[in-house]
Amino acid sequence: MKSTCINCFKLSEVKYLHKLGVKNWELLSCFIPQNLSNHYHHYQRKDLEYSCTQSIKILKNKNKIHNLTPSKWKPPFIFFSKKKNKILNTPNWLSKSLDNQGIILKPNSLNAGKNILKIHRKDSELIFVEIFSSKYKKYKKNVTNPVTTKDLINIWENHYGIKSDLLIMPYLNNNKIFPKSYSTAILRVITTFGDLKKFNIDNVWWEIPLNHRNIAIADINSNFMPLIKELSEEETKIIENWSKFLKKDTKKRFISEALNASIKMHKKLPLIDTVAWDWIIGNKLTLLEGNSSYGLLIPQSIKFKNNQK
């Protein structure tokens, strides 16, 4: 009780950690509550306050971080500024992506997975869904060919009833060698700049979508973190297939580039103590974004589980 009444742990967080093996207050008190993640990051940056502030401004702006990214790791994208509101070109990849894997529209600023639309075209209809929404629902709109960049921006603005700087990019799939998941799996890499003035890899894990709300977390050694909800047969199969895949040596060649790329991206920023980098491993390695204020529950869980061996 004291974990939730006196401290900042959510009840769901305590249940999760109990399944992980954290079954007494002595162990639990070693964890930083997820709700305090931002405060923890802020405290850790007190000696690098100015440079960290500059880095955070870059990381919160997806357009800036993509422009900082070398072309070999950069996705095709369009940046729309609500202030300039100028007519945008419609690149060739947009129409092709609409007819295949789809297009993603998302706010350019840090948005914690909110207000993201995935749009694809089927015959004379554009079908779009809210990514990471608690209510999975398909919306349809009749269109005439060709679909322009402005058409997609209008759909996003009308759907959410707001205006925002937007980033538009193809929906990216994992490499065909990877097992299937509900949607694209993400490799998250945590880099740090430590006391020895060196850049290091602090943690790495896979985020594997099981449905539109439930994501399985696995470290690179195929150790899966506990899940609170019961799994369907299909979700269980996804985890089984990924578990087998992550035990194979073939995965290492995909991961090593992402680790090296994360260090190189961290070095491009003004000094900052730690960044979480989200990568998609498809036909090539692609950086989605960097996050300076990532939640601490997962990295702490992975370290705890590995230390129990």
Short mmCIF file of C-alpha atoms in Angstrom, two decimals:
data_model
loop_
_atom_site.label_atom_id
_atom_site.label_comp_id
_atom_site.label_asym_id
_atom_site.label_seq_id
_atom_site.Cartn_x
_atom_site.Cartn_y
_atom_site.Cartn_z
CA MET A 1 0.00 0.00 0.00
CA LYS A 2 2.78 2.47 0.82
CA SER A 3 4.02 2.19 -2.77
CA THR A 4 0.82 3.79 -4.07
CA CYS A 5 -0.43 5.84 -1.10
CA ILE A 6 2.87 7.36 0.02
CA ASN A 7 4.91 7.13 -3.17
CA CYS A 8 4.19 7.75 -6.86
CA PHE A 9 3.81 4.19 -8.10
CA LYS A 10 0.61 3.42 -9.98
CA LEU A 11 -1.21 0.27 -8.91
CA SER A 12 -0.79 -1.16 -12.43
CA GLU A 13 2.94 -0.43 -12.16
CA VAL A 14 3.19 -2.32 -8.87
CA LYS A 15 1.34 -5.31 -10.38
CA TYR A 16 3.69 -5.29 -13.36
CA LEU A 17 6.81 -5.15 -11.16
CA HIS A 18 5.42 -7.95 -8.97
CA LYS A 19 5.17 -10.17 -12.06
CA LEU A 20 8.74 -9.17 -12.87
CA GLY A 21 9.86 -10.49 -9.47
CA VAL A 22 9.83 -7.30 -7.40
CA LYS A 23 7.85 -8.74 -4.49
CA ASN A 24 8.87 -6.68 -1.47
CA TRP A 25 9.35 -3.07 -0.50
CA GLU A 26 13.13 -3.43 -0.27
CA LEU A 27 13.30 -4.25 -3.98
CA LEU A 28 10.55 -1.86 -5.04
CA SER A 29 12.16 1.09 -3.28
CA CYS A 30 15.15 0.74 -5.63
CA PHE A 31 12.93 1.66 -8.59
CA ILE A 32 12.16 5.21 -9.71
CA PRO A 33 8.37 5.49 -10.31
CA GLN A 34 7.39 6.05 -13.94
CA ASN A 35 5.58 9.26 -12.93
CA LEU A 36 8.88 10.73 -11.75
CA SER A 37 10.78 10.05 -14.98
CA ASN A 38 10.71 13.69 -16.14
CA HIS A 39 11.78 14.95 -12.70
CA TYR A 40 14.62 12.43 -12.61
CA HIS A 41 15.90 13.50 -16.04
CA HIS A 42 15.69 17.17 -15.04
CA TYR A 43 17.67 16.54 -11.84
CA GLN A 44 20.34 14.54 -13.66
CA ARG A 45 20.89 17.44 -16.07
CA LYS A 46 21.57 20.13 -13.50
CA ASP A 47 25.29 20.30 -14.44
CA LEU A 48 24.57 20.43 -18.19
CA GLU A 49 21.48 22.61 -18.03
CA TYR A 50 22.20 24.93 -20.97
CA SER A 51 23.44 22.32 -23.46
CA CYS A 52 20.70 19.87 -22.45
CA THR A 53 18.07 22.55 -23.03
CA GLN A 54 19.41 23.10 -26.55
CA SER A 55 19.38 19.36 -27.27
CA ILE A 56 15.86 18.96 -25.92
CA LYS A 57 14.64 21.72 -28.27
CA ILE A 58 16.08 19.80 -31.22
CA LEU A 59 14.70 16.44 -30.08
CA LYS A 60 11.21 17.87 -29.58
CA ASN A 61 11.21 19.07 -33.19
CA LYS A 62 11.02 16.04 -35.51
CA ASN A 63 11.83 18.15 -38.57
CA LYS A 64 15.07 19.36 -36.97
CA ILE A 65 16.18 15.89 -35.89
CA HIS A 66 15.48 14.48 -39.37
CA ASN A 67 17.48 17.31 -40.96
CA LEU A 68 20.32 16.45 -38.58
CA THR A 69 20.17 12.77 -39.56
CA PRO A 70 22.51 11.47 -42.30
CA SER A 71 20.62 10.61 -45.49
CA LYS A 72 21.28 6.87 -45.14
CA TRP A 73 19.20 6.77 -41.92
CA LYS A 74 16.64 9.42 -42.87
CA PRO A 75 13.08 8.54 -43.96
CA PRO A 76 11.41 10.33 -46.89
CA PHE A 77 9.32 13.07 -45.28
CA ILE A 78 7.43 16.31 -45.83
CA PHE A 79 7.39 19.07 -43.24
CA PHE A 80 4.31 21.30 -43.13
CA SER A 81 4.50 24.58 -41.20
CA LYS A 82 1.12 25.94 -40.07
CA LYS A 83 2.57 29.46 -39.91
CA LYS A 84 3.85 29.52 -43.49
CA ASN A 85 0.91 27.43 -44.78
CA LYS A 86 2.51 27.33 -48.20
CA ILE A 87 1.47 24.98 -51.01
CA LEU A 88 3.57 21.83 -50.74
CA ASN A 89 4.87 19.63 -53.51
CA THR A 90 3.49 16.13 -53.80
CA PRO A 91 6.52 13.81 -54.15
CA ASN A 92 6.37 10.62 -56.18
CA TRP A 93 6.72 8.38 -53.11
CA LEU A 94 3.50 9.72 -51.61
CA SER A 95 1.12 8.20 -54.17
CA LYS A 96 3.03 4.91 -54.21
CA SER A 97 2.97 4.69 -50.41
CA LEU A 98 -0.75 5.48 -50.26
CA ASP A 99 -1.44 2.48 -52.50
CA ASN A 100 0.85 0.16 -50.56
CA GLN A 101 1.87 0.38 -46.90
CA GLY A 102 0.22 3.77 -46.24
CA ILE A 103 1.19 7.26 -45.09
CA ILE A 104 1.71 8.57 -41.54
CA LEU A 105 0.75 12.11 -40.49
CA LYS A 106 1.85 13.24 -37.04
CA PRO A 107 2.52 16.48 -35.14
CA ASN A 108 6.06 17.76 -35.57
CA SER A 109 6.43 18.48 -31.86
CA LEU A 110 6.75 15.91 -29.08
CA ASN A 111 3.35 14.25 -28.88
CA ALA A 112 3.67 11.00 -26.86
CA GLY A 113 2.01 9.02 -29.64
CA LYS A 114 -1.08 11.28 -29.82
CA ASN A 115 -2.86 12.55 -32.95
CA ILE A 116 -1.16 10.19 -35.39
CA LEU A 117 -3.09 9.14 -38.49
CA LYS A 118 -2.25 6.29 -40.83
CA ILE A 119 -3.84 6.73 -44.27
CA HIS A 120 -3.94 4.38 -47.24
CA ARG A 121 -5.91 4.40 -50.49
CA LYS A 122 -8.22 1.67 -51.71
CA ASP A 123 -9.90 2.31 -55.06
CA SER A 124 -11.51 5.75 -54.75
CA GLU A 125 -11.44 5.88 -50.94
CA LEU A 126 -8.87 7.04 -48.43
CA ILE A 127 -9.05 4.87 -45.32
CA PHE A 128 -7.49 6.23 -42.15
CA VAL A 129 -7.08 5.09 -38.55
CA GLU A 130 -5.75 6.69 -35.38
CA ILE A 131 -2.50 5.00 -34.41
CA PHE A 132 -2.22 4.16 -30.68
CA SER A 133 -5.84 5.16 -30.04
CA SER A 134 -7.80 3.30 -27.36
CA LYS A 135 -10.68 3.01 -29.84
CA TYR A 136 -9.57 1.38 -33.06
CA LYS A 137 -11.89 2.70 -35.76
CA LYS A 138 -11.58 3.05 -39.52
CA TYR A 139 -12.64 6.29 -41.21
CA LYS A 140 -13.27 6.68 -44.94
CA LYS A 141 -13.28 9.57 -47.37
CA ASN A 142 -14.04 9.51 -51.09
CA VAL A 143 -11.33 11.14 -53.17
CA THR A 144 -10.46 11.85 -56.75
CA ASN A 145 -7.04 11.04 -58.13
CA PRO A 146 -4.42 12.27 -57.73
CA VAL A 147 -4.26 12.81 -53.94
CA THR A 148 -2.08 15.77 -53.01
CA THR A 149 -0.12 16.58 -49.87
CA LYS A 150 -2.66 19.31 -49.10
CA ASP A 151 -5.51 16.77 -49.26
CA LEU A 152 -3.85 14.70 -46.53
CA ILE A 153 -3.20 17.77 -44.36
CA ASN A 154 -6.88 18.75 -44.66
CA ILE A 155 -7.95 15.27 -43.57
CA TRP A 156 -5.72 15.48 -40.47
CA GLU A 157 -6.89 19.01 -39.55
CA ASN A 158 -10.58 18.20 -40.05
CA HIS A 159 -10.31 14.94 -38.14
CA TYR A 160 -8.69 16.40 -35.03
CA GLY A 161 -10.15 19.91 -35.32
CA ILE A 162 -6.77 21.56 -34.74
CA LYS A 163 -3.89 23.00 -36.75
CA SER A 164 -0.30 21.97 -36.15
CA ASP A 165 3.09 21.72 -37.78
CA LEU A 166 3.00 18.26 -39.34
CA LEU A 167 5.39 15.60 -40.49
CA ILE A 168 4.26 13.36 -43.35
CA MET A 169 6.14 10.17 -44.17
CA PRO A 170 5.59 6.65 -45.51
CA TYR A 171 4.49 3.98 -43.08
CA LEU A 172 7.62 1.84 -42.72
CA ASN A 173 7.57 -1.94 -42.39
CA ASN A 174 10.15 -4.24 -40.84
CA ASN A 175 12.52 -6.22 -43.00
CA LYS A 176 10.88 -9.33 -44.48
CA ILE A 177 13.23 -11.57 -42.49
CA PHE A 178 11.55 -10.38 -39.28
CA PRO A 179 8.56 -12.24 -37.77
CA LYS A 180 5.12 -10.72 -38.20
CA SER A 181 3.68 -8.41 -35.57
CA TYR A 182 0.46 -6.39 -35.39
CA SER A 183 2.33 -3.36 -36.74
CA THR A 184 5.96 -2.34 -37.18
CA ALA A 185 8.32 -3.29 -34.35
CA ILE A 186 10.64 -0.58 -33.02
CA LEU A 187 14.18 -0.98 -31.74
CA ARG A 188 14.80 1.50 -28.90
CA VAL A 189 18.41 2.32 -28.05
CA ILE A 190 19.36 4.33 -24.95
CA THR A 191 22.62 6.25 -25.25
CA THR A 192 24.38 8.06 -22.43
CA PHE A 193 27.16 10.60 -21.99
CA GLY A 194 28.84 9.72 -18.71
CA ASP A 195 31.29 10.90 -16.10
CA LEU A 196 34.24 9.62 -18.14
CA LYS A 197 33.21 11.92 -21.00
CA LYS A 198 32.38 8.90 -23.15
CA PHE A 199 29.28 8.01 -25.13
CA ASN A 200 27.85 4.59 -24.30
CA ILE A 201 24.94 2.26 -25.00
CA ASP A 202 23.00 1.97 -21.75
CA ASN A 203 20.07 -0.20 -22.82
CA VAL A 204 18.42 -1.73 -25.88
CA TRP A 205 15.02 -3.32 -26.37
CA TRP A 206 12.37 -4.24 -28.92
CA GLU A 207 8.84 -2.83 -28.82
CA ILE A 208 6.66 -5.43 -30.57
CA PRO A 209 2.99 -4.48 -31.13
CA LEU A 210 0.56 -7.30 -30.32
CA ASN A 211 -2.58 -5.26 -31.04
CA HIS A 212 -3.43 -1.57 -31.39
CA ARG A 213 -2.88 -0.98 -27.65
CA ASN A 214 -0.70 -3.80 -26.30
CA ILE A 215 3.06 -3.86 -26.90
CA ALA A 216 5.46 -6.63 -25.88
CA ILE A 217 8.90 -5.57 -24.66
CA ALA A 218 11.91 -7.81 -25.21
CA ASP A 219 15.60 -7.22 -24.70
CA ILE A 220 18.03 -8.22 -27.43
CA ASN A 221 18.61 -11.59 -25.73
CA SER A 222 14.96 -12.59 -26.13
CA ASN A 223 13.98 -11.91 -22.52
CA PHE A 224 10.38 -10.67 -22.59
CA MET A 225 9.10 -8.35 -19.90
CA PRO A 226 5.85 -9.41 -18.18
CA LEU A 227 2.46 -8.54 -19.63
CA ILE A 228 -0.49 -7.72 -17.39
CA LYS A 229 -3.29 -8.65 -19.77
CA GLU A 230 -4.03 -12.19 -20.90
CA LEU A 231 -2.94 -12.88 -24.46
CA SER A 232 -5.03 -14.18 -27.32
CA GLU A 233 -3.81 -17.15 -29.35
CA GLU A 234 -2.64 -14.82 -32.10
CA GLU A 235 -0.73 -12.57 -29.67
CA THR A 236 0.92 -15.60 -28.05
CA LYS A 237 2.05 -16.76 -31.49
CA ILE A 238 3.62 -13.35 -32.21
CA ILE A 239 5.68 -13.57 -29.01
CA GLU A 240 6.71 -17.18 -29.70
CA ASN A 241 7.91 -16.32 -33.21
CA TRP A 242 9.82 -13.24 -32.05
CA SER A 243 11.38 -15.18 -29.19
CA LYS A 244 12.76 -17.74 -31.65
CA PHE A 245 13.98 -15.00 -33.99
CA LEU A 246 15.76 -13.00 -31.29
CA LYS A 247 17.73 -16.09 -30.27
CA LYS A 248 19.25 -16.38 -33.74
CA ASP A 249 22.59 -14.81 -34.64
CA THR A 250 21.09 -13.28 -37.79
CA LYS A 251 19.55 -10.51 -35.71
CA LYS A 252 22.96 -9.19 -34.65
CA ARG A 253 23.80 -7.67 -38.03
CA PHE A 254 20.59 -5.64 -37.89
CA ILE A 255 21.18 -4.39 -34.37
CA SER A 256 24.88 -3.48 -34.57
CA GLU A 257 24.29 -0.71 -37.11
CA ALA A 258 21.54 0.79 -34.94
CA LEU A 259 23.85 0.85 -31.91
CA ASN A 260 26.62 2.60 -33.83
CA ALA A 261 24.15 5.00 -35.45
CA SER A 262 22.67 5.92 -32.04
CA ILE A 263 26.09 6.91 -30.70
CA LYS A 264 26.77 8.98 -33.84
CA MET A 265 23.40 10.76 -33.51
CA HIS A 266 24.02 11.51 -29.83
CA LYS A 267 27.36 13.09 -30.73
CA LYS A 268 25.62 15.43 -33.18
CA LEU A 269 23.66 17.06 -30.34
CA PRO A 270 24.80 19.65 -27.80
CA LEU A 271 25.92 17.75 -24.70
CA ILE A 272 23.06 15.85 -23.08
CA ASP A 273 23.27 12.99 -20.59
CA THR A 274 20.92 10.49 -22.23
CA VAL A 275 18.65 10.02 -25.27
CA ALA A 276 16.30 7.24 -26.38
CA TRP A 277 16.52 6.59 -30.14
CA ASP A 278 13.70 4.81 -31.98
CA TRP A 279 14.72 2.85 -35.07
CA ILE A 280 12.87 0.85 -37.69
CA ILE A 281 14.86 -1.93 -39.32
CA GLY A 282 13.32 -2.37 -42.75
CA ASN A 283 15.06 -2.56 -46.11
CA LYS A 284 17.42 -0.08 -44.47
CA LEU A 285 17.90 1.33 -41.00
CA THR A 286 15.65 4.37 -40.42
CA LEU A 287 15.52 6.76 -37.48
CA LEU A 288 12.02 7.68 -36.35
CA GLU A 289 12.88 10.07 -33.54
CA GLY A 290 14.90 10.76 -30.41
CA ASN A 291 13.41 11.24 -26.95
CA SER A 292 15.13 13.07 -24.12
CA SER A 293 12.51 12.38 -21.42
CA TYR A 294 11.79 8.70 -21.91
CA GLY A 295 10.03 6.67 -19.23
CA LEU A 296 12.24 4.76 -16.80
CA LEU A 297 10.06 1.72 -16.10
CA ILE A 298 11.24 -0.41 -19.04
CA PRO A 299 15.01 0.24 -18.80
CA GLN A 300 14.90 -0.39 -15.05
CA SER A 301 12.91 -3.60 -15.62
CA ILE A 302 15.40 -4.93 -18.16
CA LYS A 303 18.37 -4.23 -15.89
CA PHE A 304 16.58 -5.84 -12.94
CA LYS A 305 15.71 -8.99 -14.89
CA ASN A 306 19.25 -9.36 -16.26
CA ASN A 307 20.73 -8.89 -12.78
CA GLN A 308 18.53 -11.70 -11.39
CA LYS A 309 20.33 -14.32 -13.46
#
